[in-house]
């Protein structure tokens, strides 16, 4: 799971979540958790669709930027009003989809290696070799 109710409230504030979800009579001026959870589930499922070809799911650790992407996607899915192409909600959703597409193509990564697949990096011993008596740079041997 990439986004939670707590993450949505923390990112956008309770007032905006109420405005997004409490949009049917009788208006209660409270968060409609059924609508919010449906939007969250849709966003989480959509992200799984993008990641499943590249990473083993579920992810062991969710990077913070992926939580941010998921919040914007859930916000878009929770929005029932007409959204124009210039609406910030639509722009952020489209940006999130572009980032997920880059991740699925391998152009962008989630950071770190998938669990169980990391290996030590092969490096040199970082030793310096000095040879005494040779003048490769300068001197009269040129």
Coordinates of C-alpha atoms in Angstrom, one line a residue:
X1 CA 0.0 0.0 0.0
X2 CA 1.4 3.3 -1.1
X3 CA -1.1 5.8 0.2
X4 CA -3.3 5.8 3.4
X5 CA -6.0 7.9 4.8
X6 CA -3.5 9.4 7.2
X7 CA -1.1 10.3 4.3
X8 CA -3.9 12.0 2.4
X9 CA -5.0 14.1 5.4
X10 CA -1.4 14.9 6.1
X11 CA -0.7 16.0 2.5
X12 CA -3.9 17.9 1.7
X13 CA -5.5 18.6 5.0
X14 CA -8.8 17.4 6.4
X15 CA -10.8 20.3 4.9
X16 CA -9.8 19.5 1.3
X17 CA -10.5 15.8 1.8
X18 CA -14.0 16.7 3.1
X19 CA -14.6 18.8 0.0
X20 CA -13.5 16.0 -2.2
X21 CA -15.5 13.3 -0.6
X22 CA -18.6 14.9 1.0
X23 CA -20.3 15.9 -2.2
X24 CA -23.7 14.2 -2.0
X25 CA -26.8 15.2 0.0
X26 CA -27.2 15.1 2.9
X27 CA -23.9 16.9 3.4
X28 CA -22.4 15.9 6.7
X29 CA -19.2 18.1 6.6
X30 CA -17.1 15.0 7.4
X31 CA -14.8 12.8 5.3
X32 CA -16.7 10.1 3.4
X33 CA -14.4 7.2 4.1
X34 CA -16.1 5.0 1.5
X35 CA -15.3 7.4 -1.3
X36 CA -11.8 8.1 0.0
X37 CA -10.9 4.4 0.5
X38 CA -12.2 3.7 -3.1
X39 CA -9.9 6.4 -4.5
X40 CA -7.0 5.2 -2.4
X41 CA -7.6 1.6 -3.6
X42 CA -7.7 2.7 -7.2
X43 CA -4.5 4.7 -6.9
X44 CA -2.7 1.8 -5.1
X45 CA -3.9 -0.6 -7.8
X46 CA -2.8 1.7 -10.6
X47 CA 0.7 2.0 -9.1
X48 CA 1.0 -1.8 -8.8
X49 CA 0.1 -2.0 -12.5
X50 CA 3.0 0.2 -13.4
X51 CA 5.5 -1.4 -11.0
X52 CA 4.8 -5.1 -11.4
X53 CA 6.9 -5.6 -14.4
X54 CA 10.0 -4.1 -12.8
X55 CA 9.8 -4.8 -9.0
X56 CA 8.6 -7.7 -7.0
X57 CA 5.4 -6.7 -5.2
X58 CA 4.6 -5.8 -2.5
X59 CA 7.5 -3.5 -2.0
X60 CA 9.3 -4.1 1.3
X61 CA 9.9 -0.3 1.8
X62 CA 7.8 2.4 0.1
X63 CA 9.9 5.4 -0.9
X64 CA 8.5 8.8 0.2
X65 CA 8.3 10.1 -3.3
X66 CA 6.1 7.1 -4.2
X67 CA 3.8 8.0 -1.4
X68 CA 3.6 11.6 -2.8
X69 CA 2.8 10.2 -6.2
X70 CA 0.1 8.0 -4.8
X71 CA -1.5 10.9 -2.8
X72 CA -1.8 12.9 -6.0
X73 CA -3.3 10.0 -7.9
X74 CA -5.8 9.2 -5.1
X75 CA -6.8 12.9 -5.0
X76 CA -7.5 12.8 -8.7
X77 CA -9.6 9.6 -8.4
X78 CA -11.5 11.1 -5.4
X79 CA -12.4 14.2 -7.4
X80 CA -15.9 14.0 -8.8
X81 CA -16.1 17.5 -10.2
X82 CA -15.3 18.3 -13.9
X83 CA -11.5 18.7 -14.2
X84 CA -10.0 20.7 -17.0
X85 CA -6.6 20.1 -18.5
X86 CA -5.2 23.1 -16.7
X87 CA -6.5 22.0 -13.3
X88 CA -3.6 21.4 -10.8
X89 CA -5.2 18.1 -9.7
X90 CA -5.1 16.9 -13.4
X91 CA -1.6 18.2 -14.0
X92 CA -0.2 16.5 -10.9
X93 CA -2.0 13.2 -11.8
X94 CA -0.5 13.4 -15.3
X95 CA 2.9 14.1 -13.8
X96 CA 2.6 11.1 -11.5
X97 CA 1.7 8.8 -14.5
X98 CA 4.7 10.1 -16.4
X99 CA 7.0 9.3 -13.4
X100 CA 5.5 5.8 -13.1
X101 CA 6.0 5.2 -16.8
X102 CA 9.6 6.2 -16.4
X103 CA 10.0 3.8 -13.5
X104 CA 8.3 0.9 -15.5
X105 CA 10.7 1.5 -18.4
X106 CA 13.7 1.6 -16.1
X107 CA 14.6 5.2 -16.8
X108 CA 13.9 6.1 -13.2
X109 CA 14.3 3.9 -10.1
X110 CA 12.8 3.6 -6.7
X111 CA 16.2 3.8 -5.0
X112 CA 18.0 0.9 -3.5
X113 CA 17.7 -2.7 -4.8
X114 CA 14.7 -4.9 -4.5
X115 CA 14.8 -7.0 -1.4
X116 CA 16.9 -10.1 -1.7
X117 CA 18.6 -8.9 -4.9
X118 CA 21.4 -6.7 -3.6
X119 CA 25.0 -7.9 -3.8
X120 CA 28.3 -6.3 -2.7
X121 CA 29.8 -4.0 -5.2
X122 CA 33.0 -5.3 -6.8
X123 CA 35.7 -2.7 -6.2
X124 CA 39.5 -2.5 -6.6
X125 CA 41.7 -2.7 -3.5
X126 CA 42.5 1.0 -4.0
X127 CA 46.2 0.2 -3.7
X128 CA 48.7 2.5 -5.4
X129 CA 51.7 0.9 -7.0
X130 CA 55.0 2.7 -7.1
X131 CA 57.9 1.6 -9.2
X132 CA 61.2 3.0 -8.0
X133 CA 63.8 4.0 -10.6
X134 CA 61.6 4.8 -13.6
X135 CA 61.0 8.3 -14.9
X136 CA 57.9 8.2 -17.0
X137 CA 57.1 11.9 -16.6
X138 CA 59.8 14.5 -17.1
X139 CA 63.5 13.9 -16.9
X140 CA 65.9 13.5 -19.9
X141 CA 64.5 10.2 -21.2
X142 CA 62.3 11.9 -23.8

